[in-house]
mmCIF file of C-alpha atoms in Angstrom:
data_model
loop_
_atom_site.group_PDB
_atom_site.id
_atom_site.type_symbol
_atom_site.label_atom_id
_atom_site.label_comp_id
_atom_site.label_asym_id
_atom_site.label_seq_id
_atom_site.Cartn_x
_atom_site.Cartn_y
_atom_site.Cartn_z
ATOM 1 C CA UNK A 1 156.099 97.996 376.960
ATOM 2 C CA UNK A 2 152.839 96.350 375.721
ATOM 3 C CA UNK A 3 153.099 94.916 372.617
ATOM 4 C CA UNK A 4 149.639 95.914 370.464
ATOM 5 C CA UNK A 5 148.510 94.189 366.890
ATOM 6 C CA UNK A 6 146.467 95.461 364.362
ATOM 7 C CA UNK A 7 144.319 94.182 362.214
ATOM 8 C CA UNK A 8 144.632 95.511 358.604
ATOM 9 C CA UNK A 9 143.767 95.098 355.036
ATOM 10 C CA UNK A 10 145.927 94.501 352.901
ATOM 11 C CA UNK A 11 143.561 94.560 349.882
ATOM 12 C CA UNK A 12 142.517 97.830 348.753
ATOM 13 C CA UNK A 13 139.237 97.728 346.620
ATOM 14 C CA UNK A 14 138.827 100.232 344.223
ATOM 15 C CA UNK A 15 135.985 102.805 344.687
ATOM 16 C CA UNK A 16 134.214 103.182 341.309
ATOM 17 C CA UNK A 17 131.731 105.346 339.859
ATOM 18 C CA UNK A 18 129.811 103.665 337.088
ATOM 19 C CA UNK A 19 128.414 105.712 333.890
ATOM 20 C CA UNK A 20 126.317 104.894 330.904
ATOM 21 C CA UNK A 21 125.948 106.595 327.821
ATOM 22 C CA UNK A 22 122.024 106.230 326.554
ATOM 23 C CA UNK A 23 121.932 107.793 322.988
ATOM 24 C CA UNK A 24 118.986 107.436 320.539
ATOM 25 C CA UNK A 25 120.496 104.661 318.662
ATOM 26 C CA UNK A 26 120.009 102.800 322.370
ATOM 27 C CA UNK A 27 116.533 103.685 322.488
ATOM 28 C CA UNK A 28 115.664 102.438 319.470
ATOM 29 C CA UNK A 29 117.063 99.359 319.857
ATOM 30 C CA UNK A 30 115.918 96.091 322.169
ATOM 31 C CA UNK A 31 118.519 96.810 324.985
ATOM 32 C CA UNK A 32 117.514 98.374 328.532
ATOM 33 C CA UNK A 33 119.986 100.767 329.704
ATOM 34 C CA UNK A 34 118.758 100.864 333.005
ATOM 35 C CA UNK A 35 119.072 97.007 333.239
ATOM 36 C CA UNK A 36 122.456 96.892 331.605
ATOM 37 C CA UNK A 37 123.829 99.556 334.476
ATOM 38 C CA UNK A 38 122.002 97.021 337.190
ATOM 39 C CA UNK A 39 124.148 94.080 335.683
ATOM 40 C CA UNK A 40 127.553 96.772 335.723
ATOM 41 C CA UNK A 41 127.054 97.220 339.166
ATOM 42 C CA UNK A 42 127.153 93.453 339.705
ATOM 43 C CA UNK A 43 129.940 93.050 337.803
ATOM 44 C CA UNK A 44 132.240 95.842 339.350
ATOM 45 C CA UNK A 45 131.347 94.248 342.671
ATOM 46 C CA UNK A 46 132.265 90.385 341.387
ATOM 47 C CA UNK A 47 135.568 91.962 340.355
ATOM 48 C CA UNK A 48 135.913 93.177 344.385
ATOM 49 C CA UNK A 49 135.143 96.820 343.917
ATOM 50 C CA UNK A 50 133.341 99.335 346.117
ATOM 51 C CA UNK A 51 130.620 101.305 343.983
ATOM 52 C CA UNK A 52 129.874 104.433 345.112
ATOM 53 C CA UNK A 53 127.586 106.307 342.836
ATOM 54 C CA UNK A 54 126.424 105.448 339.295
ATOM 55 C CA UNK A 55 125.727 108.154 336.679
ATOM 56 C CA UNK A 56 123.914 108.449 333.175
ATOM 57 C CA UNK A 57 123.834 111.190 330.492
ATOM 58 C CA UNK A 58 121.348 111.431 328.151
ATOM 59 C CA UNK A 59 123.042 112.175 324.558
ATOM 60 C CA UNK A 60 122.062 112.587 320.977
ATOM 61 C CA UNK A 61 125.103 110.598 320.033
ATOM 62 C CA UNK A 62 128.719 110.082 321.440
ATOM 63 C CA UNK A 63 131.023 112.520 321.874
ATOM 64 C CA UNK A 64 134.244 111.410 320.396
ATOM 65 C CA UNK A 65 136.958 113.000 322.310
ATOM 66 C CA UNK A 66 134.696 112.513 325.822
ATOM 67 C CA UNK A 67 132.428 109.649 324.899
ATOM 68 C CA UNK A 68 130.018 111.817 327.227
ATOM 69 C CA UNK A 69 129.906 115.565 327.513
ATOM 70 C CA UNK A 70 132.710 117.819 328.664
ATOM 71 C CA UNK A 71 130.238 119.393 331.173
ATOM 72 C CA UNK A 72 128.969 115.419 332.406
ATOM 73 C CA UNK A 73 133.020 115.226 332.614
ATOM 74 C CA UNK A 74 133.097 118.198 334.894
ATOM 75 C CA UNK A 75 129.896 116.568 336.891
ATOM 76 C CA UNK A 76 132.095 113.345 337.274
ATOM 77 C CA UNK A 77 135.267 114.932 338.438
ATOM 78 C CA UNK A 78 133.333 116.787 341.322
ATOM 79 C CA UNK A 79 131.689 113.456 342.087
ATOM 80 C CA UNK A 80 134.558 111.426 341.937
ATOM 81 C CA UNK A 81 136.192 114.455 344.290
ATOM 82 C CA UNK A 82 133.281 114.344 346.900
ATOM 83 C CA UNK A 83 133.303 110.445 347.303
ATOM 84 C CA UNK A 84 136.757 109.763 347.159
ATOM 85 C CA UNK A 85 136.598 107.704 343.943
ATOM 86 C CA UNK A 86 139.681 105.749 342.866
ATOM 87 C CA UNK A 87 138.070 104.537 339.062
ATOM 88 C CA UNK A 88 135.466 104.940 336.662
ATOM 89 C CA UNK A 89 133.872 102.387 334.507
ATOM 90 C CA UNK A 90 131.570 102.496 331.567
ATOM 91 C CA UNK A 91 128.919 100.463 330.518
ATOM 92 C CA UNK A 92 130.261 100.543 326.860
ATOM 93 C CA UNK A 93 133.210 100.582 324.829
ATOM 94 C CA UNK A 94 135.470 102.917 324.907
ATOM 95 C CA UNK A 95 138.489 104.268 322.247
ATOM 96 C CA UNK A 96 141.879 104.372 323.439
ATOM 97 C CA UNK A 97 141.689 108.201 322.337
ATOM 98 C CA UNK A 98 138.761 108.702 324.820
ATOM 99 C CA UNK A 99 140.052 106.541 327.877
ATOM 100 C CA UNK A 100 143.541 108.564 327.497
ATOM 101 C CA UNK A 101 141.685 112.409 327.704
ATOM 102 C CA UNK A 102 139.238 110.926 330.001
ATOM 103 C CA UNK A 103 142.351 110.103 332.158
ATOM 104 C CA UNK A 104 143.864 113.323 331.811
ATOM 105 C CA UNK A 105 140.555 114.990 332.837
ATOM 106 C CA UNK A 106 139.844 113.287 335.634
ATOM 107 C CA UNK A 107 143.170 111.837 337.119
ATOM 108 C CA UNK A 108 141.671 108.853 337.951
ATOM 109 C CA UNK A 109 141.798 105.179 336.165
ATOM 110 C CA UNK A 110 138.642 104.374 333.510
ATOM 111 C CA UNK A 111 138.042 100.998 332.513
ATOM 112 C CA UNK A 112 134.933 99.959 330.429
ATOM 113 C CA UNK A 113 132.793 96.919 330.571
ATOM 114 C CA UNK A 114 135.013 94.904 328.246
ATOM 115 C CA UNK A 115 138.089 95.198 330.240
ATOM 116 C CA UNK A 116 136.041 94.518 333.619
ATOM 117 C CA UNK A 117 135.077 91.450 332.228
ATOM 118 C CA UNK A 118 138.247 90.372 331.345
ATOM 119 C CA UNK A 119 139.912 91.069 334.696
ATOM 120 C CA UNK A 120 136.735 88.978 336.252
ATOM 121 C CA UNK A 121 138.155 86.299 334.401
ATOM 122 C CA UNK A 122 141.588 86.885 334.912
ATOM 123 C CA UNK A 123 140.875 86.632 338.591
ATOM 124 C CA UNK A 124 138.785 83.591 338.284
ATOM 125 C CA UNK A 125 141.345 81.552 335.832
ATOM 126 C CA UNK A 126 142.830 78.785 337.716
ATOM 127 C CA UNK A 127 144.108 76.407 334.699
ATOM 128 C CA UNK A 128 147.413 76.838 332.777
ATOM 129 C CA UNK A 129 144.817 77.027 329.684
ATOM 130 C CA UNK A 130 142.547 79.505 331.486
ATOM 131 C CA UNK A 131 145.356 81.182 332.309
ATOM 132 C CA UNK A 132 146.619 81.883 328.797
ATOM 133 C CA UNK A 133 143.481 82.152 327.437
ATOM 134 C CA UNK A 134 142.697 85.547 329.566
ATOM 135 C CA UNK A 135 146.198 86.463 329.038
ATOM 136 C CA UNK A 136 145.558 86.545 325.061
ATOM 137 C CA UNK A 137 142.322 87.768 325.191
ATOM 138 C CA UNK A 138 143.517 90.957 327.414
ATOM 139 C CA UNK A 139 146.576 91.466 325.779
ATOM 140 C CA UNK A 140 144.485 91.248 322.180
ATOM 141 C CA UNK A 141 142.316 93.866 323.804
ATOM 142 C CA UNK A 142 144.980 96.265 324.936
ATOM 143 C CA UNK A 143 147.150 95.869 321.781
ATOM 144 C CA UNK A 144 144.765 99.197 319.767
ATOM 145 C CA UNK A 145 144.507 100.901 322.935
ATOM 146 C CA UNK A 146 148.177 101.066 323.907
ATOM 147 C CA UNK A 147 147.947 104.724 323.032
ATOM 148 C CA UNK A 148 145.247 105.515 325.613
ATOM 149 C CA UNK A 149 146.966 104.208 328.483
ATOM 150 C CA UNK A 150 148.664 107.552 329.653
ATOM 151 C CA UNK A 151 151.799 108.874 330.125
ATOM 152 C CA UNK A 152 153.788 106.706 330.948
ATOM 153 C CA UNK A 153 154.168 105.505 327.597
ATOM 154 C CA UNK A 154 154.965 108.603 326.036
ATOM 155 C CA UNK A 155 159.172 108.477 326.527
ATOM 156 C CA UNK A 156 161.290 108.383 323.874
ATOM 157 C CA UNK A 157 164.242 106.020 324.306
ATOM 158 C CA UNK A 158 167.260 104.749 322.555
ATOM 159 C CA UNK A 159 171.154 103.229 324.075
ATOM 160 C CA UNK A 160 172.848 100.336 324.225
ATOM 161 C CA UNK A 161 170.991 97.146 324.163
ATOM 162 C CA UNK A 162 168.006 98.360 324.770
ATOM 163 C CA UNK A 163 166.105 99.381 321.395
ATOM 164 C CA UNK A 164 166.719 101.964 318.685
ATOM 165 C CA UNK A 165 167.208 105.575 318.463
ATOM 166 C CA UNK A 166 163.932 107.517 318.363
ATOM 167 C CA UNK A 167 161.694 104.303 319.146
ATOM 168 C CA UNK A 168 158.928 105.424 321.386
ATOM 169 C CA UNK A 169 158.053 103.282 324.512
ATOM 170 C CA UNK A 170 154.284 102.944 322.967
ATOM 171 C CA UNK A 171 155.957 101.344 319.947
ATOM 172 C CA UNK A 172 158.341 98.696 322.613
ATOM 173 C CA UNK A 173 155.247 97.944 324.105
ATOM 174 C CA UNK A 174 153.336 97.126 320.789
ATOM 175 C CA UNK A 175 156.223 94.869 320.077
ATOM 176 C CA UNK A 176 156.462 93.275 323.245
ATOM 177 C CA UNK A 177 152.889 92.815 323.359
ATOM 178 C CA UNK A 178 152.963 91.216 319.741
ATOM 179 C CA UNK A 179 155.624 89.193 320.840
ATOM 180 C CA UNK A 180 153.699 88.004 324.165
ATOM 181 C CA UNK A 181 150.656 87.316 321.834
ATOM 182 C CA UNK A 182 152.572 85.148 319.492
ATOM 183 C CA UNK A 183 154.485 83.126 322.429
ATOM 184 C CA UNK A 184 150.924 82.387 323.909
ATOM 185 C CA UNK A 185 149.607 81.226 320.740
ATOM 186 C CA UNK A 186 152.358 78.914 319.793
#
């Protein structure tokens, strides 16, 4: 029998749609949007990701259970659909209330600029300090947006040893990520 190798990859990159919100209050001010979706793209690719399409909605003012429109979230699902897209990131901020229904309406994972940043440096740390630097700066980050990170944090628990009657997982995970921010401090 002829033995045959393969050459594989391992590393999966994600394939990421980028969108950008351009309200009026961006308009008026000194910012470019079309320069600041140029420098996302860069970004997403530093970070080792694929980017497949990028999309912008044009919006009086943010929509605060979408961030954009429920019919530009409709547009993005079919997108992300047709090209096979593993994550979305936005070019701004987003609430943990918006990345959590923008989750649930897409089934895919979002991310915004802030938190692609962060995992740029997390990758590029190579110091103990660095390290633990990114660490706390992430985990600072994530701490008010525990309750956007989907369902898996929605379980109630309780038993021996492990924490108390009718303590959520999302509350756990605020502790242990209180904890984690504490230890790196010290």
């Amino acid at each position: 029998m002829r033995q045959t190798t393969y050459d594989t990859d391992n590393e999966l990159r994600d394939r990421v749609i980028l969108v950008s919100l351009v309200t009026s209050e961006v308009k008026r001010g000194d910012a470019d949007p079309e320069l600041s979706l140029q420098e996302l793209v860069s970004l997403a690719e530093t970070a080792g990701s694929d980017v497949l399409s990028t999309m912008t909605q044009n919006k009086e003012t943010r929509d605060p259970k979408w961030f954009i429109g429920k019919g530009k979230v409709e547009e993005l699902r079919a997108v992300a659909e047709e090209l096979g897209a593993t994550t979305v990131i936005f070019d701004q901020e987003l609430s943990g209330a918006q990345v959590r229904n923008l989750e649930a309406a897409l089934d895919l994972k979002i991310i915004d600029r802030t938190q692609l940043i962060l995992d740029i440096f997390a990758q590029r740390a190579k110091t103990r300090e660095g390290i633990i630097q990114v660490e706390l700066a992430q985990l600072s980050y994530l701490l008010p947006r525990l309750s956007g990170q989907g369902k898996n944090l929605s379980r109630l628990g309780g038993g021996i040893g492990t924490r108390g009657p009718g303590e959520t997982k999302l509350e756990t995970d605020r502790r242990h990520i209180r904890d984690r921010i504490n230890d790196l401090k010290s």
